[in-house]
């Protein structure tokens, strides 16, 4: 239970912590090699995506298997606003958030009455079908997709400030802001409403919480974040195509959220790191085992799936919950 | 020793000790009324007797065999049938299908048919509503259905959890009378858990009074009814 | 008129496959209260096993029962290894309600990865068990071929068999009772765990049938049944997740609607149409077009 008195000191701590983290990240990014910086950017992208799931599932109790599709919506909105309206990069991100949030609002309204498997199946349908829509319409770039260019880093950052560092900066900054925003959102009365909603919707309604509105709000915010994550993802590959948003992406994000402990914001970093680390680990495993191409290309998927099954069977509330429990019992 | 022998039984419900060092014996063919107010641990006791819940320590024997670590499905085959309150009926199925569940595991299909006929004979209302979905039944009818179904399993030890709960007084009378006549006819051993203390004690041979999981008093039902202090404390007058 | 009839026939054939997948989903739902997203994975695995048998024996009709058996076995194994654990744990916390969903999802990924590792991602072809050429009536050839007739007939047979089992046999009663109220079923002496395993085996077999029927006219790859899973789900929802008959009808409705859209409007609108139908049914007729007694809040 959150301590009401600790509330303002929490905020103060957060207000100090985030810029500090930002500076630390800046220093680190100057010390490590390009590959790690690029991976760092990917981690940041996943952090945003995982947080979007945590808000939706961990806090308002709704499941989405289709957030990959929402990421696609954000990415396509961003790139289209660049191509057709020539918007500067930061505004394309805003467009991504708004477009995905709008989509999410509609989806959330429809989904408001759905629970469990029905919601899961519906969002799964989205994940499977929506990205492939892009293949059908010419202006969406078809299979090759559209190029998304965030431009070179500004000159005042120095001559050896690489493209990847620029990616990292943008995505890390976005991730930090999203984390801080979510932190505040969850501490606000919206967050409390969601928590009440999650544990007992009937009781929540009786307490005067407008269940439907709360749920739709959660879906909207979550979708907006997913859209941002999608735009950031597109940035790191400089491209927006349907194949960047396969069904497995939606599953990966949910995996990351479950690994994170679906209710912990900080766990999202854990989840994101694991997700990015998996291709690394499996790459090393594959060369070690010396398998064929079909083995190596499926190894990441295998590992992610096994992790997901183990995680949800053994600790459905995240590894942190186990740690909390062992700490408590040792008293 | 035959019959139901409960000895120093301890059952936990989370962090709470629901049943505390409980011991009593029900002889074969006896109707035992287990009385206590809400939260006394009576339901937990029955759930442990029927295998739905595990005990912390102690022993329970039925006709000389320990039944504590057995699964509910197996205990049913030993003749121990638990009729839980109101929830014993599956509303999505029809009355006929609910009754069929009673004998579903039994091999002697002829006897199942016979037992089904007896159940309908005992509760004619069920016979009128065979094809109806069980969720259209009233509270009393559901209780009849639950008991009827239990009978088809040809129980030897019948565990009843608050059959009078939520029923109108006239119906409660009917149910209690039915329970008594069943015991008489089939020589069943019955453990009847109830909050309706008077009604239960009137048809019982022995009474067992539990409060907060502990045994408060036990003995012939008649004596418990006549005991003024017990009456004041547990029977309300 | 001819064009309409042809379109409907195509729709019936396609719809039958959706019905089979929906049937598998409904079977598992009714016996476990879990929506099995791994259904597509089990189906594809069974189909690959059928493929192996075909390459060795060059006979589709030997491969068919083998695939069925493989599907049933896989389903039973999944229940024993995974679902039992799920049922025992995870009764609280925010993830509890969706833990089975996530677990079956993980399973889907796992099976797909394993299939990919063993057979690789290239597209493969089945030999057709019966002809793919439309029936001819005098000068006219309709788009309905013997293979389509096989699909429809098999679906009808499967539906009948399962309906009979569910409604008329003690096994079916046990399956239903165990799904609705496992505790009461236990107290009635039903071996609930065993019954549930049987339910999963049935569902696995149904998925295998779907895979074996749809692949000859399509192609085989680790992902080839994904769209089918979604279509099956939509069909199951249309029919109301509780009813086997509903699954059948739902599949037909979906199949015919899609065929009509594809033929008369545009081929690129297939997914949006299916999706809109899904949302519309969920919003306006939550218990499915066939209607069931319970609401969708569990």
PDB file of N, CA, C and O in Angstrom, chain B residues 96-147:
ATOM      1  N   UNK B  96     -32.266 -33.543 -15.112  1.00  0.00           N
ATOM      2  CA  UNK B  96     -31.946 -34.948 -15.404  1.00  0.00           C
ATOM      3  C   UNK B  96     -30.437 -35.156 -15.449  1.00  0.00           C
ATOM      4  O   UNK B  96     -29.915 -36.133 -14.914  1.00  0.00           O
ATOM      5  N   UNK B  97     -29.708 -34.206 -16.095  1.00  0.00           N
ATOM      6  CA  UNK B  97     -28.257 -34.359 -16.199  1.00  0.00           C
ATOM      7  C   UNK B  97     -27.591 -34.247 -14.837  1.00  0.00           C
ATOM      8  O   UNK B  97     -26.656 -34.974 -14.521  1.00  0.00           O
ATOM      9  N   UNK B  98     -28.100 -33.341 -14.011  1.00  0.00           N
ATOM     10  CA  UNK B  98     -27.564 -33.231 -12.662  1.00  0.00           C
ATOM     11  C   UNK B  98     -27.743 -34.532 -11.897  1.00  0.00           C
ATOM     12  O   UNK B  98     -26.836 -35.000 -11.212  1.00  0.00           O
ATOM     13  N   UNK B  99     -28.923 -35.122 -12.039  1.00  0.00           N
ATOM     14  CA  UNK B  99     -29.165 -36.393 -11.357  1.00  0.00           C
ATOM     15  C   UNK B  99     -28.223 -37.460 -11.902  1.00  0.00           C
ATOM     16  O   UNK B  99     -27.676 -38.267 -11.158  1.00  0.00           O
ATOM     17  N   UNK B 100     -28.033 -37.450 -13.224  1.00  0.00           N
ATOM     18  CA  UNK B 100     -27.169 -38.456 -13.841  1.00  0.00           C
ATOM     19  C   UNK B 100     -25.763 -38.394 -13.285  1.00  0.00           C
ATOM     20  O   UNK B 100     -25.069 -39.408 -13.201  1.00  0.00           O
ATOM     21  N   UNK B 101     -25.349 -37.205 -12.884  1.00  0.00           N
ATOM     22  CA  UNK B 101     -24.005 -37.072 -12.326  1.00  0.00           C
ATOM     23  C   UNK B 101     -23.835 -37.936 -11.084  1.00  0.00           C
ATOM     24  O   UNK B 101     -22.741 -38.409 -10.801  1.00  0.00           O
ATOM     25  N   UNK B 102     -24.927 -38.159 -10.378  1.00  0.00           N
ATOM     26  CA  UNK B 102     -24.837 -38.927  -9.140  1.00  0.00           C
ATOM     27  C   UNK B 102     -24.301 -40.328  -9.365  1.00  0.00           C
ATOM     28  O   UNK B 102     -23.487 -40.828  -8.593  1.00  0.00           O
ATOM     29  N   UNK B 103     -24.766 -40.949 -10.448  1.00  0.00           N
ATOM     30  CA  UNK B 103     -24.357 -42.328 -10.645  1.00  0.00           C
ATOM     31  C   UNK B 103     -23.335 -42.506 -11.734  1.00  0.00           C
ATOM     32  O   UNK B 103     -23.075 -43.626 -12.177  1.00  0.00           O
ATOM     33  N   UNK B 104     -22.750 -41.405 -12.180  1.00  0.00           N
ATOM     34  CA  UNK B 104     -21.933 -41.459 -13.389  1.00  0.00           C
ATOM     35  C   UNK B 104     -20.727 -42.373 -13.251  1.00  0.00           C
ATOM     36  O   UNK B 104     -20.234 -42.939 -14.213  1.00  0.00           O
ATOM     37  N   UNK B 105     -20.235 -42.548 -12.035  1.00  0.00           N
ATOM     38  CA  UNK B 105     -19.033 -43.357 -11.881  1.00  0.00           C
ATOM     39  C   UNK B 105     -19.369 -44.810 -11.587  1.00  0.00           C
ATOM     40  O   UNK B 105     -18.496 -45.668 -11.557  1.00  0.00           O
ATOM     41  N   UNK B 106     -20.645 -45.075 -11.369  1.00  0.00           N
ATOM     42  CA  UNK B 106     -21.004 -46.406 -10.899  1.00  0.00           C
ATOM     43  C   UNK B 106     -21.129 -47.383 -12.052  1.00  0.00           C
ATOM     44  O   UNK B 106     -21.581 -47.035 -13.137  1.00  0.00           O
ATOM     45  N   UNK B 107     -20.757 -48.631 -11.775  1.00  0.00           N
ATOM     46  CA  UNK B 107     -20.806 -49.638 -12.824  1.00  0.00           C
ATOM     47  C   UNK B 107     -22.175 -50.291 -12.929  1.00  0.00           C
ATOM     48  O   UNK B 107     -22.583 -50.711 -13.998  1.00  0.00           O
ATOM     49  N   UNK B 108     -22.866 -50.370 -11.818  1.00  0.00           N
ATOM     50  CA  UNK B 108     -24.154 -51.069 -11.807  1.00  0.00           C
ATOM     51  C   UNK B 108     -25.253 -50.144 -12.294  1.00  0.00           C
ATOM     52  O   UNK B 108     -25.937 -49.489 -11.512  1.00  0.00           O
ATOM     53  N   UNK B 109     -25.438 -50.097 -13.615  1.00  0.00           N
ATOM     54  CA  UNK B 109     -26.359 -49.128 -14.185  1.00  0.00           C
ATOM     55  C   UNK B 109     -27.804 -49.426 -13.818  1.00  0.00           C
ATOM     56  O   UNK B 109     -28.648 -48.530 -13.750  1.00  0.00           O
ATOM     57  N   UNK B 110     -28.095 -50.721 -13.579  1.00  0.00           N
ATOM     58  CA  UNK B 110     -29.474 -51.059 -13.194  1.00  0.00           C
ATOM     59  C   UNK B 110     -29.812 -50.403 -11.864  1.00  0.00           C
ATOM     60  O   UNK B 110     -30.882 -49.845 -11.665  1.00  0.00           O
ATOM     61  N   UNK B 111     -28.843 -50.508 -10.938  1.00  0.00           N
ATOM     62  CA  UNK B 111     -29.101 -49.935  -9.620  1.00  0.00           C
ATOM     63  C   UNK B 111     -29.163 -48.419  -9.692  1.00  0.00           C
ATOM     64  O   UNK B 111     -29.901 -47.777  -8.934  1.00  0.00           O
ATOM     65  N   UNK B 112     -28.378 -47.841 -10.618  1.00  0.00           N
ATOM     66  CA  UNK B 112     -28.430 -46.389 -10.794  1.00  0.00           C
ATOM     67  C   UNK B 112     -29.840 -45.981 -11.207  1.00  0.00           C
ATOM     68  O   UNK B 112     -30.415 -45.027 -10.694  1.00  0.00           O
ATOM     69  N   UNK B 113     -30.421 -46.736 -12.132  1.00  0.00           N
ATOM     70  CA  UNK B 113     -31.781 -46.432 -12.573  1.00  0.00           C
ATOM     71  C   UNK B 113     -32.759 -46.557 -11.412  1.00  0.00           C
ATOM     72  O   UNK B 113     -33.647 -45.717 -11.228  1.00  0.00           O
ATOM     73  N   UNK B 114     -32.569 -47.583 -10.622  1.00  0.00           N
ATOM     74  CA  UNK B 114     -33.436 -47.799  -9.460  1.00  0.00           C
ATOM     75  C   UNK B 114     -33.313 -46.641  -8.480  1.00  0.00           C
ATOM     76  O   UNK B 114     -34.303 -46.078  -8.014  1.00  0.00           O
ATOM     77  N   UNK B 115     -32.059 -46.276  -8.186  1.00  0.00           N
ATOM     78  CA  UNK B 115     -31.816 -45.187  -7.239  1.00  0.00           C
ATOM     79  C   UNK B 115     -32.392 -43.880  -7.759  1.00  0.00           C
ATOM     80  O   UNK B 115     -32.930 -43.069  -6.997  1.00  0.00           O
ATOM     81  N   UNK B 116     -32.274 -43.666  -9.063  1.00  0.00           N
ATOM     82  CA  UNK B 116     -32.822 -42.437  -9.645  1.00  0.00           C
ATOM     83  C   UNK B 116     -34.333 -42.394  -9.450  1.00  0.00           C
ATOM     84  O   UNK B 116     -34.913 -41.373  -9.083  1.00  0.00           O
ATOM     85  N   UNK B 117     -34.961 -43.547  -9.687  1.00  0.00           N
ATOM     86  CA  UNK B 117     -36.417 -43.605  -9.501  1.00  0.00           C
ATOM     87  C   UNK B 117     -36.775 -43.308  -8.048  1.00  0.00           C
ATOM     88  O   UNK B 117     -37.741 -42.596  -7.754  1.00  0.00           O
ATOM     89  N   UNK B 118     -35.984 -43.853  -7.128  1.00  0.00           N
ATOM     90  CA  UNK B 118     -36.254 -43.594  -5.708  1.00  0.00           C
ATOM     91  C   UNK B 118     -36.111 -42.114  -5.393  1.00  0.00           C
ATOM     92  O   UNK B 118     -36.905 -41.560  -4.623  1.00  0.00           O
ATOM     93  N   UNK B 119     -35.095 -41.496  -5.953  1.00  0.00           N
ATOM     94  CA  UNK B 119     -34.875 -40.071  -5.677  1.00  0.00           C
ATOM     95  C   UNK B 119     -36.057 -39.248  -6.173  1.00  0.00           C
ATOM     96  O   UNK B 119     -36.535 -38.337  -5.497  1.00  0.00           O
ATOM     97  N   UNK B 120     -36.540 -39.588  -7.361  1.00  0.00           N
ATOM     98  CA  UNK B 120     -37.668 -38.833  -7.919  1.00  0.00           C
ATOM     99  C   UNK B 120     -38.926 -39.108  -7.101  1.00  0.00           C
ATOM    100  O   UNK B 120     -39.773 -38.234  -6.916  1.00  0.00           O
ATOM    101  N   UNK B 121     -39.017 -40.316  -6.599  1.00  0.00           N
ATOM    102  CA  UNK B 121     -40.139 -40.670  -5.748  1.00  0.00           C
ATOM    103  C   UNK B 121     -40.136 -39.840  -4.467  1.00  0.00           C
ATOM    104  O   UNK B 121     -41.169 -39.372  -4.005  1.00  0.00           O
ATOM    105  N   UNK B 122     -38.932 -39.647  -3.929  1.00  0.00           N
ATOM    106  CA  UNK B 122     -38.802 -38.881  -2.697  1.00  0.00           C
ATOM    107  C   UNK B 122     -39.075 -37.399  -2.939  1.00  0.00           C
ATOM    108  O   UNK B 122     -39.675 -36.717  -2.117  1.00  0.00           O
ATOM    109  N   UNK B 123     -38.648 -36.919  -4.074  1.00  0.00           N
ATOM    110  CA  UNK B 123     -38.851 -35.510  -4.395  1.00  0.00           C
ATOM    111  C   UNK B 123     -39.583 -35.387  -5.726  1.00  0.00           C
ATOM    112  O   UNK B 123     -38.966 -35.145  -6.774  1.00  0.00           O
ATOM    113  N   UNK B 124     -40.893 -35.504  -5.703  1.00  0.00           N
ATOM    114  CA  UNK B 124     -41.645 -35.532  -6.962  1.00  0.00           C
ATOM    115  C   UNK B 124     -41.444 -34.286  -7.810  1.00  0.00           C
ATOM    116  O   UNK B 124     -41.522 -34.338  -9.034  1.00  0.00           O
ATOM    117  N   UNK B 125     -41.161 -33.165  -7.169  1.00  0.00           N
ATOM    118  CA  UNK B 125     -40.983 -31.936  -7.951  1.00  0.00           C
ATOM    119  C   UNK B 125     -39.874 -32.079  -8.967  1.00  0.00           C
ATOM    120  O   UNK B 125     -39.888 -31.470 -10.023  1.00  0.00           O
ATOM    121  N   UNK B 126     -38.865 -32.863  -8.615  1.00  0.00           N
ATOM    122  CA  UNK B 126     -37.772 -33.060  -9.562  1.00  0.00           C
ATOM    123  C   UNK B 126     -38.286 -33.772 -10.804  1.00  0.00           C
ATOM    124  O   UNK B 126     -37.906 -33.450 -11.930  1.00  0.00           O
ATOM    125  N   UNK B 127     -39.139 -34.754 -10.566  1.00  0.00           N
ATOM    126  CA  UNK B 127     -39.688 -35.512 -11.686  1.00  0.00           C
ATOM    127  C   UNK B 127     -40.440 -34.621 -12.655  1.00  0.00           C
ATOM    128  O   UNK B 127     -40.429 -34.837 -13.871  1.00  0.00           O
ATOM    129  N   UNK B 128     -41.083 -33.568 -12.116  1.00  0.00           N
ATOM    130  CA  UNK B 128     -41.834 -32.672 -13.003  1.00  0.00           C
ATOM    131  C   UNK B 128     -40.914 -31.803 -13.831  1.00  0.00           C
ATOM    132  O   UNK B 128     -41.296 -31.283 -14.862  1.00  0.00           O
ATOM    133  N   UNK B 129     -39.693 -31.625 -13.365  1.00  0.00           N
ATOM    134  CA  UNK B 129     -38.832 -30.631 -14.007  1.00  0.00           C
ATOM    135  C   UNK B 129     -37.604 -31.233 -14.672  1.00  0.00           C
ATOM    136  O   UNK B 129     -36.623 -30.547 -14.901  1.00  0.00           O
ATOM    137  N   UNK B 130     -37.680 -32.506 -15.009  1.00  0.00           N
ATOM    138  CA  UNK B 130     -36.485 -33.203 -15.472  1.00  0.00           C
ATOM    139  C   UNK B 130     -35.751 -32.507 -16.606  1.00  0.00           C
ATOM    140  O   UNK B 130     -34.533 -32.451 -16.627  1.00  0.00           O
ATOM    141  N   UNK B 131     -36.512 -32.004 -17.583  1.00  0.00           N
ATOM    142  CA  UNK B 131     -35.835 -31.449 -18.753  1.00  0.00           C
ATOM    143  C   UNK B 131     -35.429 -30.003 -18.573  1.00  0.00           C
ATOM    144  O   UNK B 131     -34.768 -29.440 -19.436  1.00  0.00           O
ATOM    145  N   UNK B 132     -35.847 -29.414 -17.468  1.00  0.00           N
ATOM    146  CA  UNK B 132     -35.540 -28.000 -17.290  1.00  0.00           C
ATOM    147  C   UNK B 132     -34.107 -27.795 -16.868  1.00  0.00           C
ATOM    148  O   UNK B 132     -33.500 -28.642 -16.228  1.00  0.00           O
ATOM    149  N   UNK B 133     -33.581 -26.634 -17.211  1.00  0.00           N
ATOM    150  CA  UNK B 133     -32.239 -26.307 -16.791  1.00  0.00           C
ATOM    151  C   UNK B 133     -32.256 -26.028 -15.292  1.00  0.00           C
ATOM    152  O   UNK B 133     -33.183 -25.440 -14.763  1.00  0.00           O
ATOM    153  N   UNK B 134     -31.215 -26.468 -14.611  1.00  0.00           N
ATOM    154  CA  UNK B 134     -31.214 -26.403 -13.145  1.00  0.00           C
ATOM    155  C   UNK B 134     -31.238 -24.984 -12.610  1.00  0.00           C
ATOM    156  O   UNK B 134     -31.558 -24.770 -11.443  1.00  0.00           O
ATOM    157  N   UNK B 135     -30.915 -24.018 -13.443  1.00  0.00           N
ATOM    158  CA  UNK B 135     -30.927 -22.665 -12.896  1.00  0.00           C
ATOM    159  C   UNK B 135     -32.337 -22.090 -12.795  1.00  0.00           C
ATOM    160  O   UNK B 135     -32.533 -20.997 -12.296  1.00  0.00           O
ATOM    161  N   UNK B 136     -33.326 -22.853 -13.285  1.00  0.00           N
ATOM    162  CA  UNK B 136     -34.706 -22.375 -13.122  1.00  0.00           C
ATOM    163  C   UNK B 136     -35.332 -22.873 -11.829  1.00  0.00           C
ATOM    164  O   UNK B 136     -36.479 -22.569 -11.528  1.00  0.00           O
ATOM    165  N   UNK B 137     -34.591 -23.664 -11.080  1.00  0.00           N
ATOM    166  CA  UNK B 137     -35.147 -24.222  -9.852  1.00  0.00           C
ATOM    167  C   UNK B 137     -35.086 -23.231  -8.703  1.00  0.00           C
ATOM    168  O   UNK B 137     -34.199 -22.385  -8.645  1.00  0.00           O
ATOM    169  N   UNK B 138     -36.016 -23.364  -7.785  1.00  0.00           N
ATOM    170  CA  UNK B 138     -35.986 -22.528  -6.587  1.00  0.00           C
ATOM    171  C   UNK B 138     -34.939 -23.089  -5.633  1.00  0.00           C
ATOM    172  O   UNK B 138     -34.401 -24.169  -5.848  1.00  0.00           O
ATOM    173  N   UNK B 139     -34.676 -22.344  -4.574  1.00  0.00           N
ATOM    174  CA  UNK B 139     -33.662 -22.769  -3.611  1.00  0.00           C
ATOM    175  C   UNK B 139     -33.967 -24.136  -3.019  1.00  0.00           C
ATOM    176  O   UNK B 139     -33.100 -25.005  -2.946  1.00  0.00           O
ATOM    177  N   UNK B 140     -35.224 -24.328  -2.648  1.00  0.00           N
ATOM    178  CA  UNK B 140     -35.611 -25.604  -2.057  1.00  0.00           C
ATOM    179  C   UNK B 140     -35.462 -26.748  -3.049  1.00  0.00           C
ATOM    180  O   UNK B 140     -34.996 -27.835  -2.724  1.00  0.00           O
ATOM    181  N   UNK B 141     -35.870 -26.489  -4.280  1.00  0.00           N
ATOM    182  CA  UNK B 141     -35.776 -27.530  -5.302  1.00  0.00           C
ATOM    183  C   UNK B 141     -34.324 -27.883  -5.587  1.00  0.00           C
ATOM    184  O   UNK B 141     -33.977 -29.041  -5.815  1.00  0.00           O
ATOM    185  N   UNK B 142     -33.446 -26.875  -5.557  1.00  0.00           N
ATOM    186  CA  UNK B 142     -32.030 -27.160  -5.768  1.00  0.00           C
ATOM    187  C   UNK B 142     -31.491 -28.061  -4.679  1.00  0.00           C
ATOM    188  O   UNK B 142     -30.692 -28.967  -4.922  1.00  0.00           O
ATOM    189  N   UNK B 143     -31.917 -27.782  -3.457  1.00  0.00           N
ATOM    190  CA  UNK B 143     -31.463 -28.606  -2.347  1.00  0.00           C
ATOM    191  C   UNK B 143     -31.949 -30.031  -2.528  1.00  0.00           C
ATOM    192  O   UNK B 143     -31.202 -30.986  -2.302  1.00  0.00           O
ATOM    193  N   UNK B 144     -33.193 -30.170  -2.967  1.00  0.00           N
ATOM    194  CA  UNK B 144     -33.723 -31.510  -3.213  1.00  0.00           C
ATOM    195  C   UNK B 144     -32.906 -32.198  -4.292  1.00  0.00           C
ATOM    196  O   UNK B 144     -32.581 -33.381  -4.198  1.00  0.00           O
ATOM    197  N   UNK B 145     -32.587 -31.449  -5.330  1.00  0.00           N
ATOM    198  CA  UNK B 145     -31.808 -32.015  -6.430  1.00  0.00           C
ATOM    199  C   UNK B 145     -30.446 -32.467  -5.927  1.00  0.00           C
ATOM    200  O   UNK B 145     -29.984 -33.567  -6.253  1.00  0.00           O
ATOM    201  N   UNK B 146     -29.816 -31.627  -5.104  1.00  0.00           N
ATOM    202  CA  UNK B 146     -28.492 -31.983  -4.603  1.00  0.00           C
ATOM    203  C   UNK B 146     -28.558 -33.255  -3.767  1.00  0.00           C
ATOM    204  O   UNK B 146     -27.713 -34.147  -3.912  1.00  0.00           O
ATOM    205  N   UNK B 147     -29.568 -33.338  -2.897  1.00  0.00           N
ATOM    206  CA  UNK B 147     -29.682 -34.522  -2.055  1.00  0.00           C
ATOM    207  C   UNK B 147     -30.044 -35.744  -2.907  1.00  0.00           C
ATOM    208  O   UNK B 147     -29.487 -36.829  -2.734  1.00  0.00           O
TER     209      UNK B 147
END
